[in-house]
């Protein structure tokens, strides 16, 4: 496992590392995930449903990043699976979205400008300047990195992966 990173959850910084061989693929079922892999010319060793529209797949650990790159090059939405760096066995599978809550006095135009600048799509307005937002290819970062960047803004109360 490599590429130590972190995300925020409930005000706590969770240190995580990428799993050596597990990835997630946004697909309706394992059969669709295998079909995506076949089109990309890569092999999944295993695939099982993880959540609605999300499949957890295992790949050859020597080629994990190559598999991810090939799937992405074929328009598949793919992410690494993360594990708690403390080694307590927690596994985190991220989606394309994260929760973003701005401070109450944040100007609505500033929020709109930030969302446009980062190429974030509002999936749901949760009220009180809290949103479920989705990253896009134009965002240029995965949801964890994007949420971490948002969390460092002085006008953001919190930003946490979904």
Coordinates of C-alpha atoms in Angstrom, one line a residue:
X1 CA 0.0 0.0 0.0
X2 CA 1.2 3.4 -0.9
X3 CA 0.1 7.0 -1.4
X4 CA -0.8 8.0 2.1
X5 CA -3.6 10.5 2.2
X6 CA -6.4 11.6 4.5
X7 CA -10.0 12.9 4.6
X8 CA -12.2 14.5 7.2
X9 CA -15.1 12.8 8.8
X10 CA -17.1 14.3 11.7
X11 CA -14.3 16.8 12.4
X12 CA -11.7 14.0 12.7
X13 CA -8.8 13.6 10.3
X14 CA -8.7 10.0 9.0
X15 CA -5.3 8.9 7.7
X16 CA -5.7 6.3 4.9
X17 CA -3.6 4.5 2.4
X18 CA -4.6 3.0 -0.9
X19 CA -5.4 -0.7 -0.9
X20 CA -2.8 -2.6 -2.9
X21 CA -5.3 -4.4 -5.2
X22 CA -8.9 -3.2 -4.6
X23 CA -10.7 -0.6 -6.6
X24 CA -14.2 0.6 -7.1
X25 CA -16.0 0.8 -10.4
X26 CA -19.2 2.8 -10.9
X27 CA -21.3 0.0 -12.5
X28 CA -24.8 -1.4 -11.9
X29 CA -23.5 -4.9 -11.2
X30 CA -20.3 -7.1 -11.4
X31 CA -21.2 -8.2 -14.9
X32 CA -21.2 -4.6 -16.1
X33 CA -17.9 -4.0 -14.3
X34 CA -16.3 -7.1 -16.1
X35 CA -17.7 -5.8 -19.4
X36 CA -16.0 -2.4 -18.8
X37 CA -12.8 -4.2 -18.0
X38 CA -13.0 -6.3 -21.1
X39 CA -13.5 -3.2 -23.3
X40 CA -10.5 -1.6 -21.6
X41 CA -8.4 -4.7 -22.2
X42 CA -7.8 -5.4 -18.5
X43 CA -8.7 -8.2 -16.1
X44 CA -10.6 -8.1 -12.9
X45 CA -9.8 -11.0 -10.5
X46 CA -13.0 -10.6 -8.6
X47 CA -16.0 -8.2 -8.5
X48 CA -18.9 -7.9 -6.1
X49 CA -21.6 -5.3 -5.4
X50 CA -20.5 -2.8 -2.8
X51 CA -23.4 -0.3 -2.9
X52 CA -26.1 0.9 -5.3
X53 CA -24.2 1.6 -8.6
X54 CA -20.8 0.7 -7.1
X55 CA -18.8 -2.5 -7.6
X56 CA -15.7 -3.4 -5.5
X57 CA -13.2 -5.2 -7.7
X58 CA -9.9 -6.9 -7.0
X59 CA -7.1 -6.6 -9.6
X60 CA -3.5 -7.9 -9.8
X61 CA -1.6 -5.8 -7.4
X62 CA 1.3 -5.4 -9.8
X63 CA -0.9 -3.7 -12.3
X64 CA -3.5 -1.9 -10.2
X65 CA -2.6 1.6 -11.4
X66 CA -2.4 0.4 -15.0
X67 CA -5.9 -1.2 -14.7
X68 CA -7.2 2.1 -13.2
X69 CA -5.7 4.2 -16.0
X70 CA -7.0 1.8 -18.7
X71 CA -10.5 1.8 -17.3
X72 CA -10.5 5.6 -17.0
X73 CA -9.2 6.0 -20.5
X74 CA -12.4 4.0 -21.5
X75 CA -14.7 6.4 -19.7
X76 CA -15.2 4.2 -16.6
X77 CA -15.5 6.0 -13.2
X78 CA -12.9 4.2 -11.1
X79 CA -11.4 5.0 -7.7
X80 CA -8.9 3.3 -5.3
X81 CA -10.2 1.6 -2.2
X82 CA -8.7 3.1 0.9
X83 CA -7.8 1.5 4.3
X84 CA -7.3 3.1 7.6
X85 CA -3.6 3.7 8.1
X86 CA -3.9 2.8 11.8
X87 CA -4.5 -0.8 10.6
X88 CA -7.8 -1.4 12.3
X89 CA -9.3 -3.0 9.2
X90 CA -11.6 -0.1 8.1
X91 CA -12.1 0.1 4.4
X92 CA -13.3 3.2 2.6
X93 CA -14.9 3.2 -0.8
X94 CA -15.5 6.7 -2.2
X95 CA -18.1 7.9 -4.5
X96 CA -17.9 10.9 -6.9
X97 CA -19.6 13.1 -4.4
X98 CA -18.8 14.9 -1.1
X99 CA -20.7 17.0 1.4
X100 CA -19.8 20.7 1.4
X101 CA -21.0 23.1 4.1
X102 CA -20.2 26.8 3.9
X103 CA -20.2 29.1 6.9
X104 CA -23.5 30.9 7.4
X105 CA -22.2 34.3 6.4
X106 CA -20.7 33.1 3.1
X107 CA -22.1 35.1 0.2
X108 CA -24.3 33.0 -2.2
X109 CA -22.4 34.4 -5.2
X110 CA -19.1 33.4 -3.7
X111 CA -20.5 29.8 -3.3
X112 CA -21.7 29.8 -6.9
X113 CA -18.4 31.1 -8.2
X114 CA -16.4 28.5 -6.2
X115 CA -18.6 25.6 -7.5
X116 CA -18.2 26.8 -11.1
X117 CA -14.4 27.4 -10.7
X118 CA -14.0 23.8 -9.4
X119 CA -16.4 22.3 -11.9
X120 CA -18.5 20.8 -9.2
X121 CA -22.1 19.8 -9.8
X122 CA -24.6 20.2 -7.0
X123 CA -26.4 16.9 -6.7
X124 CA -28.5 18.1 -3.8
X125 CA -29.0 21.3 -1.9
X126 CA -29.4 20.2 1.7
X127 CA -30.2 23.7 3.0
X128 CA -28.3 26.1 5.2
X129 CA -25.5 26.4 2.6
X130 CA -24.8 22.7 2.7
X131 CA -24.6 20.7 -0.5
X132 CA -23.9 17.3 -1.8
X133 CA -21.6 18.0 -4.7
X134 CA -20.1 15.8 -7.4
X135 CA -16.7 16.1 -9.0
X136 CA -16.4 15.9 -12.8
X137 CA -13.6 15.1 -15.1
X138 CA -13.1 18.8 -15.5
X139 CA -12.6 19.1 -11.7
X140 CA -9.2 17.4 -12.2
X141 CA -9.1 15.8 -8.7
X142 CA -10.7 12.9 -7.0
X143 CA -13.4 13.5 -4.5
X144 CA -11.1 13.1 -1.5
X145 CA -8.5 15.6 -2.7
X146 CA -11.2 18.0 -3.8
X147 CA -13.0 17.8 -0.4
X148 CA -9.6 18.3 1.4
X149 CA -8.9 21.4 -0.7
X150 CA -12.4 22.7 0.1
X151 CA -12.0 22.0 3.8
X152 CA -9.0 24.3 3.9
X153 CA -11.0 27.3 2.7
X154 CA -11.8 29.9 5.4
X155 CA -15.5 30.0 4.3
X156 CA -16.1 26.3 4.6
X157 CA -17.3 24.7 7.8
X158 CA -16.7 21.2 6.5
X159 CA -16.1 19.1 3.4
X160 CA -16.4 15.3 3.8
X161 CA -16.4 12.4 1.3
X162 CA -19.7 10.6 0.7

